[in-house]
Each structure stands twice: as structure tokens, then as C-alpha cells.
mmCIF file of C-alpha atoms in Angstrom:
data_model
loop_
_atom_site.group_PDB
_atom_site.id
_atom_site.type_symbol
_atom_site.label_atom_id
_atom_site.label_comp_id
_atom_site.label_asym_id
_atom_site.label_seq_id
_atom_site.Cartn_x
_atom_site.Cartn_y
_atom_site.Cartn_z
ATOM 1 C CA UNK O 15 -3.004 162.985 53.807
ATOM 2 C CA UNK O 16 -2.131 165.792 51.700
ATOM 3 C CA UNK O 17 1.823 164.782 51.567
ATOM 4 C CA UNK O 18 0.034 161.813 50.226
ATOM 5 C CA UNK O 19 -1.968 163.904 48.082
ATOM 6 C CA UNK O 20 0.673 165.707 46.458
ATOM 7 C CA UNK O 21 2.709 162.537 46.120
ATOM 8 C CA UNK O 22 0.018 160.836 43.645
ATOM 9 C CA UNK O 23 -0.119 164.636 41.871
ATOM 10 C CA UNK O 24 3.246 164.702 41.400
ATOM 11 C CA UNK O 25 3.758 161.439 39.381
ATOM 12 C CA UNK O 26 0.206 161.678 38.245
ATOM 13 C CA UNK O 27 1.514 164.896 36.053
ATOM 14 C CA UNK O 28 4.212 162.606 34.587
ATOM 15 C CA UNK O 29 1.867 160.098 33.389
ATOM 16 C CA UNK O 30 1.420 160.228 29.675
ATOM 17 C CA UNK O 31 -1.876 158.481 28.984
ATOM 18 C CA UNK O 32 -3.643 160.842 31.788
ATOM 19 C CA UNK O 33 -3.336 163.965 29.830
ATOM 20 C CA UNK O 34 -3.707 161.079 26.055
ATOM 21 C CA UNK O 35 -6.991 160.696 28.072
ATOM 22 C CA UNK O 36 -8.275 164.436 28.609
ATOM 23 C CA UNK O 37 -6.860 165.395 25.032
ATOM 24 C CA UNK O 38 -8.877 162.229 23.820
ATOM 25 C CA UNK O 39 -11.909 163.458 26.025
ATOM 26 C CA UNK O 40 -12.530 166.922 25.100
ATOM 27 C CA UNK O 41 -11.793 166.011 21.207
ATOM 28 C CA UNK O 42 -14.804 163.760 21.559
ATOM 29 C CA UNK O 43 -16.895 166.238 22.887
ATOM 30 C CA UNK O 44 -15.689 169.124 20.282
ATOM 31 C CA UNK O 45 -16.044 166.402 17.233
ATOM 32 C CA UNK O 46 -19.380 165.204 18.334
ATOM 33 C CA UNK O 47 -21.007 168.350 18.806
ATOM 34 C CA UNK O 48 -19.770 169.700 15.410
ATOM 35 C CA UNK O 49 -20.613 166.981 13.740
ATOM 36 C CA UNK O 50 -24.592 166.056 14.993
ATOM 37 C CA UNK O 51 -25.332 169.983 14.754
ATOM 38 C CA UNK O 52 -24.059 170.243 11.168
ATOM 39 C CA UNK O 53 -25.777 167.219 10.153
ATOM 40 C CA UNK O 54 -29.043 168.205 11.710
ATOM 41 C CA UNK O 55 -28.135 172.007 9.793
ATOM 42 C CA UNK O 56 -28.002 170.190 6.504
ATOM 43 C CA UNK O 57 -30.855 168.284 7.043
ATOM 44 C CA UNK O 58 -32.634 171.308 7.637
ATOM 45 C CA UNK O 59 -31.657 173.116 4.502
ATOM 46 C CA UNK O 60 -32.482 169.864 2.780
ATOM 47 C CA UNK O 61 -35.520 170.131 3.860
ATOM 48 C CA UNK O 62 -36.218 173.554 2.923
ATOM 49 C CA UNK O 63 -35.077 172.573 -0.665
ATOM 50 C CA UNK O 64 -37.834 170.238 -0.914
ATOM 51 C CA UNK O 65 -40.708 171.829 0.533
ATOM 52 C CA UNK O 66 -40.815 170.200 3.549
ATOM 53 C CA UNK O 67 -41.065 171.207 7.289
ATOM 54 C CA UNK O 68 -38.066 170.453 9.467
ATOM 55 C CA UNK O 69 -39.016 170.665 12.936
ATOM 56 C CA UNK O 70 -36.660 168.170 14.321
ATOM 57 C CA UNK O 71 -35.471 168.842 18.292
ATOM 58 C CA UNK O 72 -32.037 167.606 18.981
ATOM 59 C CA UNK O 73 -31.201 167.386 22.547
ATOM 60 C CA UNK O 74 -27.213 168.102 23.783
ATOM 61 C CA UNK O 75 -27.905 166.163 27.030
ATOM 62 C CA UNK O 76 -28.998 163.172 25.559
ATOM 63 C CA UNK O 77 -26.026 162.942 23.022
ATOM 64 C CA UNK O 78 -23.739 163.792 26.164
ATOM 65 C CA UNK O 79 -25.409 160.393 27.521
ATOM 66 C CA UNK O 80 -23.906 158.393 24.825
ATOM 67 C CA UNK O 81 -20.441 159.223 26.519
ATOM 68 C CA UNK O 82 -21.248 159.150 30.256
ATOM 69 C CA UNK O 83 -22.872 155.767 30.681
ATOM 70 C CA UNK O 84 -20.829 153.253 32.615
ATOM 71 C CA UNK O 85 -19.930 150.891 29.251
ATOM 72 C CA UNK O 86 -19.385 154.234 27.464
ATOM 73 C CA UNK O 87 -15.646 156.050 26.495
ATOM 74 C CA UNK O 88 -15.228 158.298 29.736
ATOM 75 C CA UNK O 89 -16.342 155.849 32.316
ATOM 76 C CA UNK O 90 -14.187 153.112 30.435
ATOM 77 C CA UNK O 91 -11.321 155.730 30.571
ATOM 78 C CA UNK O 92 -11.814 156.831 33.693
ATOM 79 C CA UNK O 93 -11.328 152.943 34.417
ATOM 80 C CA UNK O 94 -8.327 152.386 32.699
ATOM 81 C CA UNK O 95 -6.110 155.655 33.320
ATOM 82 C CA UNK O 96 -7.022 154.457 37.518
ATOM 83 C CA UNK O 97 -6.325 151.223 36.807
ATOM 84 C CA UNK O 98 -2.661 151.201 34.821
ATOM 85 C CA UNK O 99 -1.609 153.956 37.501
ATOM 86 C CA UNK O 100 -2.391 152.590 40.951
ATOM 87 C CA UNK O 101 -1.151 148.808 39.500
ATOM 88 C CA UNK O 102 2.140 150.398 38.180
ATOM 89 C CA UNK O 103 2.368 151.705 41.893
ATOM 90 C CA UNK O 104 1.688 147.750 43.302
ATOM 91 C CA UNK O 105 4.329 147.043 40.448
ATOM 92 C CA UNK O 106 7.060 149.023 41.614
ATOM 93 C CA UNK O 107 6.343 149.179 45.386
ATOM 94 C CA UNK O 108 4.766 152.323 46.013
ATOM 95 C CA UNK O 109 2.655 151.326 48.447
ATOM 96 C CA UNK O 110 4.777 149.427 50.535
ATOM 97 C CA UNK O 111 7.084 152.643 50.660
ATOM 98 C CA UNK O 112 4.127 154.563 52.108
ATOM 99 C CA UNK O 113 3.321 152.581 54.873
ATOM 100 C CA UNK O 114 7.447 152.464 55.712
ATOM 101 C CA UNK O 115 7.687 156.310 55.542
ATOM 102 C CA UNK O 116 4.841 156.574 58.305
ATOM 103 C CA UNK O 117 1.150 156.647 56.944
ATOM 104 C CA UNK O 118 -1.637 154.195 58.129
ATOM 105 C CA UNK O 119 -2.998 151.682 55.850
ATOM 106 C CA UNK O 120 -6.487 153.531 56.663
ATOM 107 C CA UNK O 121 -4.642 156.875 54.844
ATOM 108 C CA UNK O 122 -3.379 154.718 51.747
ATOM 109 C CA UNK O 123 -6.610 153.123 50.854
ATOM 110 C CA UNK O 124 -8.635 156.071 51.826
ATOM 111 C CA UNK O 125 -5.881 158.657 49.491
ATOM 112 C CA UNK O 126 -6.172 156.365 46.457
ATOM 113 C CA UNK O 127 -10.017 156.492 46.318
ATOM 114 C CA UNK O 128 -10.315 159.992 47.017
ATOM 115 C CA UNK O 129 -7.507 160.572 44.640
ATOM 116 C CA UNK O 130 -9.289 157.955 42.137
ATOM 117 C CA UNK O 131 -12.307 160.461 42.757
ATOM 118 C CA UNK O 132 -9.947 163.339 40.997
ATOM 119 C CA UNK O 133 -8.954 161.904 38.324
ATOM 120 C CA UNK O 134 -12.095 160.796 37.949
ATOM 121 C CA UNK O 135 -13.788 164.857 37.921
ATOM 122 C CA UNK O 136 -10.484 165.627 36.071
ATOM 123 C CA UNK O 137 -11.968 163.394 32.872
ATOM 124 C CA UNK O 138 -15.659 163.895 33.332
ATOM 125 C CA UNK O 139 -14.945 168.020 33.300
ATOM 126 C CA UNK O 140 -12.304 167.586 30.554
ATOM 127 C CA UNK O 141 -15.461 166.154 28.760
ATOM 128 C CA UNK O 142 -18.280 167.909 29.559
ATOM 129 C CA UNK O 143 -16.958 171.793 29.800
ATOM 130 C CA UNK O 144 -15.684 171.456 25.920
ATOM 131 C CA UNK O 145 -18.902 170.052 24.991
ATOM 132 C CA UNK O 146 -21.464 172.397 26.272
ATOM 133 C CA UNK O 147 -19.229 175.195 25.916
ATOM 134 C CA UNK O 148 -19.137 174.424 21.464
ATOM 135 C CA UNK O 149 -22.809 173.789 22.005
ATOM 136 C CA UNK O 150 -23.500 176.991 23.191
ATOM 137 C CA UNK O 151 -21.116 178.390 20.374
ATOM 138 C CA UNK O 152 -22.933 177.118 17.862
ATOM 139 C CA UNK O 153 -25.426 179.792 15.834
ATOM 140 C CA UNK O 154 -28.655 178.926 17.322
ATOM 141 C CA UNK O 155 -29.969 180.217 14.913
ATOM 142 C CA UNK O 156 -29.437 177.817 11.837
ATOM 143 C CA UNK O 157 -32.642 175.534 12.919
ATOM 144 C CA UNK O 158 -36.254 176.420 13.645
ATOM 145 C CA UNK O 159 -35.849 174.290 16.732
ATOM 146 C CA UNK O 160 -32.736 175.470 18.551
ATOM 147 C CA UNK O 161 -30.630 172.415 18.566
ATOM 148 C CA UNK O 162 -30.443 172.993 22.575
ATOM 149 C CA UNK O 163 -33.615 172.774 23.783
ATOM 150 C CA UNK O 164 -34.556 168.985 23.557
ATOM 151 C CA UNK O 165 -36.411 166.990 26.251
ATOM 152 C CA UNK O 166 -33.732 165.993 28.859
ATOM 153 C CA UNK O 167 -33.946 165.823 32.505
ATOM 154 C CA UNK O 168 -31.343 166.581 35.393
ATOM 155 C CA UNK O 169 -32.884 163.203 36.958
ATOM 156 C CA UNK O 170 -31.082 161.621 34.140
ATOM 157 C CA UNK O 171 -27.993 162.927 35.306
ATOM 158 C CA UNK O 172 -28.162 162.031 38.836
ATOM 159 C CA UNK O 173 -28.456 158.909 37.603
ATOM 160 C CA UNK O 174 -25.769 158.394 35.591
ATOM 161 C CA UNK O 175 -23.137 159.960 37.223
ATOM 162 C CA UNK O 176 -23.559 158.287 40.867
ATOM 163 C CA UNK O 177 -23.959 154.940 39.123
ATOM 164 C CA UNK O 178 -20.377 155.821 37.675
ATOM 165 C CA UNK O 179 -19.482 157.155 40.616
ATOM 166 C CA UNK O 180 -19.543 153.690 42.708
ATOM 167 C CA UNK O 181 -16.980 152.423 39.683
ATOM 168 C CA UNK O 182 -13.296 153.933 40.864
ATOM 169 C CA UNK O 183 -14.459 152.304 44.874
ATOM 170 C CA UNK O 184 -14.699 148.654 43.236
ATOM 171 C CA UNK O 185 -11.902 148.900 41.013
ATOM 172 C CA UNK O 186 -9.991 150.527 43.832
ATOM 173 C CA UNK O 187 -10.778 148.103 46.527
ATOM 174 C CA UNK O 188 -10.161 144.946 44.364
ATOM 175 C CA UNK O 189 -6.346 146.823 43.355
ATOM 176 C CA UNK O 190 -5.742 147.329 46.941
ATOM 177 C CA UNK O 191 -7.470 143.684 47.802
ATOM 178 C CA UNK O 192 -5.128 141.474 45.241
ATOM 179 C CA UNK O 193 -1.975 143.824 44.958
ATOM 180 C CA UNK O 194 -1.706 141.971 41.412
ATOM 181 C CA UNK O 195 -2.346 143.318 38.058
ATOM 182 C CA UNK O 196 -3.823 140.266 36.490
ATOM 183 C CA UNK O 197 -5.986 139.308 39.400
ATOM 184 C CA UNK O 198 -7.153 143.168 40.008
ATOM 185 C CA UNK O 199 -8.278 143.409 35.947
ATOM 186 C CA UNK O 200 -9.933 139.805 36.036
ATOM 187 C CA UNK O 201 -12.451 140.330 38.723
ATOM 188 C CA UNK O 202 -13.262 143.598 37.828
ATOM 189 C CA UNK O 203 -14.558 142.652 35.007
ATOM 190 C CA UNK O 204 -15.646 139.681 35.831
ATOM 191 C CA UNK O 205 -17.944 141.357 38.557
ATOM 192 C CA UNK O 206 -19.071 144.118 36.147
ATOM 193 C CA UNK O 207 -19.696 141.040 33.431
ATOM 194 C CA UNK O 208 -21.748 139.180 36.246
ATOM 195 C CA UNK O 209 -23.686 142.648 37.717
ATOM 196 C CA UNK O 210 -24.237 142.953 33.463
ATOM 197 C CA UNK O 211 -25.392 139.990 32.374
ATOM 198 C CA UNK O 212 -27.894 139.641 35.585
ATOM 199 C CA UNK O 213 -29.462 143.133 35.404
ATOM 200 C CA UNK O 214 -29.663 143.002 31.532
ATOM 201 C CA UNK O 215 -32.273 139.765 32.405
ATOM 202 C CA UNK O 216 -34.185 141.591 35.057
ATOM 203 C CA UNK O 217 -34.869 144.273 32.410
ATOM 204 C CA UNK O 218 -35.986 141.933 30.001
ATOM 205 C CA UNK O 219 -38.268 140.621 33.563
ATOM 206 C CA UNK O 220 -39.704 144.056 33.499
ATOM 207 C CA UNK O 221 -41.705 143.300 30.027
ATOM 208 C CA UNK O 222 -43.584 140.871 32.266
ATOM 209 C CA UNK O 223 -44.686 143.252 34.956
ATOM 210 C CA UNK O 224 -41.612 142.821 37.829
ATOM 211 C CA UNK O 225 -40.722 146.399 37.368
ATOM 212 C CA UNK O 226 -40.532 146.803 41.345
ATOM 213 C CA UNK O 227 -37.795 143.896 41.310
ATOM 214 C CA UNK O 228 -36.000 145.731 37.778
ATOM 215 C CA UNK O 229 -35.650 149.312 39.700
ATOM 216 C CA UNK O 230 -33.119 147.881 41.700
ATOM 217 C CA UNK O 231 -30.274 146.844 38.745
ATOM 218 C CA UNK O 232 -28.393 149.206 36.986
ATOM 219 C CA UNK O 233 -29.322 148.202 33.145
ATOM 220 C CA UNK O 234 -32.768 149.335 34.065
ATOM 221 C CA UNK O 235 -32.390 152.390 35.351
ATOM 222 C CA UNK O 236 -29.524 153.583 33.045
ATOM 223 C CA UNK O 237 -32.165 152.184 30.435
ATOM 224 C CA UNK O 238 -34.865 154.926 31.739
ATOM 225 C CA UNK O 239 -32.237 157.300 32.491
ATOM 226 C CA UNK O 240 -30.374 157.547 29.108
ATOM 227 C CA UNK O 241 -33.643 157.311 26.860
ATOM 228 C CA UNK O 242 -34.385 160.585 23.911
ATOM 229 C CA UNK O 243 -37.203 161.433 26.051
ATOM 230 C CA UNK O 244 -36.297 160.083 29.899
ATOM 231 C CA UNK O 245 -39.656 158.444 31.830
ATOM 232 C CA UNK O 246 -39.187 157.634 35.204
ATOM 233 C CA UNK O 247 -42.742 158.070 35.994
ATOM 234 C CA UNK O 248 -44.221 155.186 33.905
ATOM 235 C CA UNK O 249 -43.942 151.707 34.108
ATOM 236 C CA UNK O 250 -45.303 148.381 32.922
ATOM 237 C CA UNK O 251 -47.651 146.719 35.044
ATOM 238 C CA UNK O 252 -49.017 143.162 33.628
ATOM 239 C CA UNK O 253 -52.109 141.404 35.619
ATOM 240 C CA UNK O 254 -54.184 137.943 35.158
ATOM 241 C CA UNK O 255 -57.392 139.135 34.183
ATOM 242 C CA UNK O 256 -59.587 136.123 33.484
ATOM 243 C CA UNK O 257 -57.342 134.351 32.398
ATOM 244 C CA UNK O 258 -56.007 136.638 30.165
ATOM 245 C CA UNK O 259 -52.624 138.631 30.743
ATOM 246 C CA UNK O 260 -53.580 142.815 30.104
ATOM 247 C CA UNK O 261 -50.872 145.329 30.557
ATOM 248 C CA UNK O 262 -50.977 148.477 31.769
ATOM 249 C CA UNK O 263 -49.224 151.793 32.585
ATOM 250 C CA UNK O 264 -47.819 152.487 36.180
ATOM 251 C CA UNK O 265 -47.195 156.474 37.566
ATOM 252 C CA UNK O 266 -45.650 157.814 40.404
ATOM 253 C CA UNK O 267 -42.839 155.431 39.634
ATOM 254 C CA UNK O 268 -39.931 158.489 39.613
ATOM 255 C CA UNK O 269 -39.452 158.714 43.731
ATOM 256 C CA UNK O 270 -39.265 155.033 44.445
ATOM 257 C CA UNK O 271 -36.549 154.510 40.802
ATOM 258 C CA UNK O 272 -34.389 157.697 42.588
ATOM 259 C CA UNK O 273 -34.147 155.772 46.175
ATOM 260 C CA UNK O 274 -33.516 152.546 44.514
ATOM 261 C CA UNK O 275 -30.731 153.631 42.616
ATOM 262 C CA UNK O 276 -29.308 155.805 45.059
ATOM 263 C CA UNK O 277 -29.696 152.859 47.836
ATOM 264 C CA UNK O 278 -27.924 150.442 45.855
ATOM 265 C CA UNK O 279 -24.999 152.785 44.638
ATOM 266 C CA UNK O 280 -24.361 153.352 48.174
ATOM 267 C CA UNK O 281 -24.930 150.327 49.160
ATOM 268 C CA UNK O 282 -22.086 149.276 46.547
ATOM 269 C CA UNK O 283 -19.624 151.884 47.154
ATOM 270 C CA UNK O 284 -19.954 150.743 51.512
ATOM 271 C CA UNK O 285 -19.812 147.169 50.920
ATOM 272 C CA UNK O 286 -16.570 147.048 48.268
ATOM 273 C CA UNK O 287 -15.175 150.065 50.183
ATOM 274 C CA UNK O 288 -15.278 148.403 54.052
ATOM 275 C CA UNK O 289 -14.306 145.051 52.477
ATOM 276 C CA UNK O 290 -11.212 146.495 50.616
ATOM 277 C CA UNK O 291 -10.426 148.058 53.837
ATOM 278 C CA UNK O 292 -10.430 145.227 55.799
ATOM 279 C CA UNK O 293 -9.136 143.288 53.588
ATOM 280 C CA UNK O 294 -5.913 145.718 52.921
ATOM 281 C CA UNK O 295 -5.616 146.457 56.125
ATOM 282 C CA UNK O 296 -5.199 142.341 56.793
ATOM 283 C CA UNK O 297 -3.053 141.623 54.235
ATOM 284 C CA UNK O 298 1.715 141.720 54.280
ATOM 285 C CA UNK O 299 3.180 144.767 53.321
ATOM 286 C CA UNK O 300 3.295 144.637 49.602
#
């Protein structure tokens, strides 16, 4: 595995739009920070000029949000730097030259998720290191509210990252399922479409009450997750009361959201990982 390992490493460093991507990454996060916290410092002095109180709180974690989510830059990135590399390897046989040189199918599939796992960290750090690391550069002291201690939650986080997490498994199984570029791209996004367009209407279903049923799809929770001021703990809980629909708020919502999300990520990453595997391990030596 790690002759494997060092294999992927070794043509991963000669492949341009890796390092395009980390250069493109941690300019994001330098220009974004700059930017929002000189904005909110000129809004501040603007304020001042006019007589007014400025006592604005602007949160770092919830802009790094904006970047993290799965139809957000890194994520989509992440996506597309694993993508053009493991399909130029189908392309040009790369595969098929692994299993002649003596590793299992079980060490290919299982080396190009793990690997798919670094480049993965390899773009999330080249995002978020830059970012907190200007944020906590900035003078603190230009606003009355330091522009670092907004609401946020590490909940939020958890979140996030394992529902990106269960993206480089699907995209990986489907590359190693198909062995075609065309194919590999078109149900990918086809399935992320589909998981889309269906979890997008059970969050709409939770205006009506069926919170329980939205907890389980991915637009909800990111919904909750990536919010100014995240609320896991509340939810929306419509009855028939003679004959009248009343709403009303829900606690103690956090600990069952947390094991739904976490259940179905898993759940996810298992089911698209053993198929792929199967699947792969079926299928001529391409």
C-alpha cells in the first residue's frame, strides 16, 4: 500500500491544477477575510461619523461556512482536482498496470479513496490555516465587537465536514465502477442532482411540521448547520387543534439532528464504498 501510496504522490506533485487549486484556496481565504473585516472597519468608522452605535458581531466561522458547504468552492474543488486525476489514470491505463505489477483490486480501490481522503485534507487545510491565521492577524482592536467572537458552534462543523467527507467515497466508487470519464461525471451529478432536489423538498416539508422525517436529508441539516446563529435545538412542530393548524417550537432536537446526520453519512460512505468494491472487484482489467 504505501508503494501505492507514493506512486499517486509522485504524479500527484506533477499535476498542475492540484497546486492551481491550493493557490486558488488559500487566496480565497486571505481575500475574504481582508475584505469582510475592512468593510465591517469602515462601517464602523461610518458609524462613528454619524453619531451612531456600531455594535455589529461578525463571526469568522460562519463566513468560513460559505466555502465549506458541499455546493460551495472547496468541496466543488476538492471534486474536480479527484475527479480529472483518477479519470486521467482510467485514461491512460494506470490502473490496469497496478493490478499487473502485483496489487489486489481490494489495495487499488481502497489506495484511491484513502488517497482521495489526502487530497482532500490537502485543500480543506490549504483553506482553512490561511484563513484563521489573517483573522487572527487582523487588529482586534479596530471594532467594539472583536470581529472574532460571533455566535458559531463546533456542532456546525461536525456537520459540515463529515457531510463532505462521504463526497470523494461516491465519486470514487462510481470512477472505479464505470472506468469511463463521461459515465463517472454523469452519475455523479446526476445522484448529487437527485439527493438535491429531494432533500431541498423535505426541507420545504419541515414548514409543515415533518421535521423528524427532514433531519435525515442533507439540505436540512446543512440548512441548521450553516445558519449566522446555528439552532439545532429548535424545531417546528405544527398540530390540528380544532380544526385549526397552530405551530409551535420543538427542544431537545440537537442529539437526535447529530445521530441522523452522522447515521446517514455513514450509511452513504458503506453503501457506495462496498458497492464500488464489489463492483470493481467484478469487473475486466481496465
Amino acid at each position: 500500500m504505501f508503494k501505492l501510496f507514493k506512486s499517486y504522490w509522485f504524479r500527484l506533485k506533477r499535476f498542475p491544477f492540484f497546486w492551481v487549486a491550493i493557490g486558488l484556496v488559500a487566496l480565497v481565504a486571505i481575500a475574504s477575510v481582508s475584505i469582510v473585516t475592512t468593510v465591517s472597519y469602515y462601517a464602523y468608522t461610518y458609524a462613528q461619523s454619524i453619531g451612531e452605535v456600531y455594535n455589529a458581531s461578525l463571526s469568522l466561522t460562519y463566513l468560513s461556512y460559505q466555502f465549506l458547504i458541499p455546493s460551495s468552492l472547496v468541496p466543488i474543488l476538492v471534486l474536480l482536482i479527484i475527479a480529472i486525476f483518477f479519470l486521467r489514470d482510467v485514461q491512460h491505463g494506470v490502473y490496469r498496470n497496478q493490478l499487473l505489477s502485483g496489487f489486489s483490486r481490494t489495495q487499488v480501490y481502497l489506495g484511491t479513496i484513502l488517497f482521495s481522503y489526502f487530497i482532500f485534507l490537502t485543500i480543506f487545510a490549504a483553506f482553512l490555516i490561511p484563513f484563521y491565521v489573517v483573522g487572527a492577524c487582523m487588529p482586534r482592536n479596530l471594532l467594539p465587537v472583536s470581529i472574532l467572537d460571533g455566535k458559531t458552534s463546533s456542532l456546525s462543523y461536525l456537520v459540515i465536514l463529515i457531510t463532505d467527507l462521504t463526497l470523494p467515497v461516491i465519486l470514487d466508487s462510481i470512477i472505479m465502477m464505470t472506468q469511463n470519464r463521461g459515465a463517472s461525471i454523469g452519475i455523479f451529478f446526476g445522484i448529487y442532482f437527485l439527493v438535491s432536489m429531494f432533500g431541498l423538498i423535505t426541507t420545504f416539508s419541515s414548514m409543515y411540521g415533518h421535521y423528524q422525517l427532514a433531519e435525515f436529508f442533507t439540505n436540512y441539516q446543512i440548512s441548521k448547520a450553516s445558519s449566522i446563529v446555528p439552532n439545532f435545538d429548535t424545531a417546528i412542530k405544527i398540530e390540528l387543534v380544532d380544526g385549526v393548524y397552530q405551530s409551535s417550537s420543538v427542544t431537545g432536537r440537537t442529539i437526535p439532528l447529530i445521530l441522523k446526520t452522522v447515521f446517514t453519512k455513514v450509511f452513504y460512505m458503506a453503501a457506495f464504498g462496498v458497492v464500488g468494491g464489489v463492483v470493481y472487484n467484478r469487473r475486466s482489467l481496465r
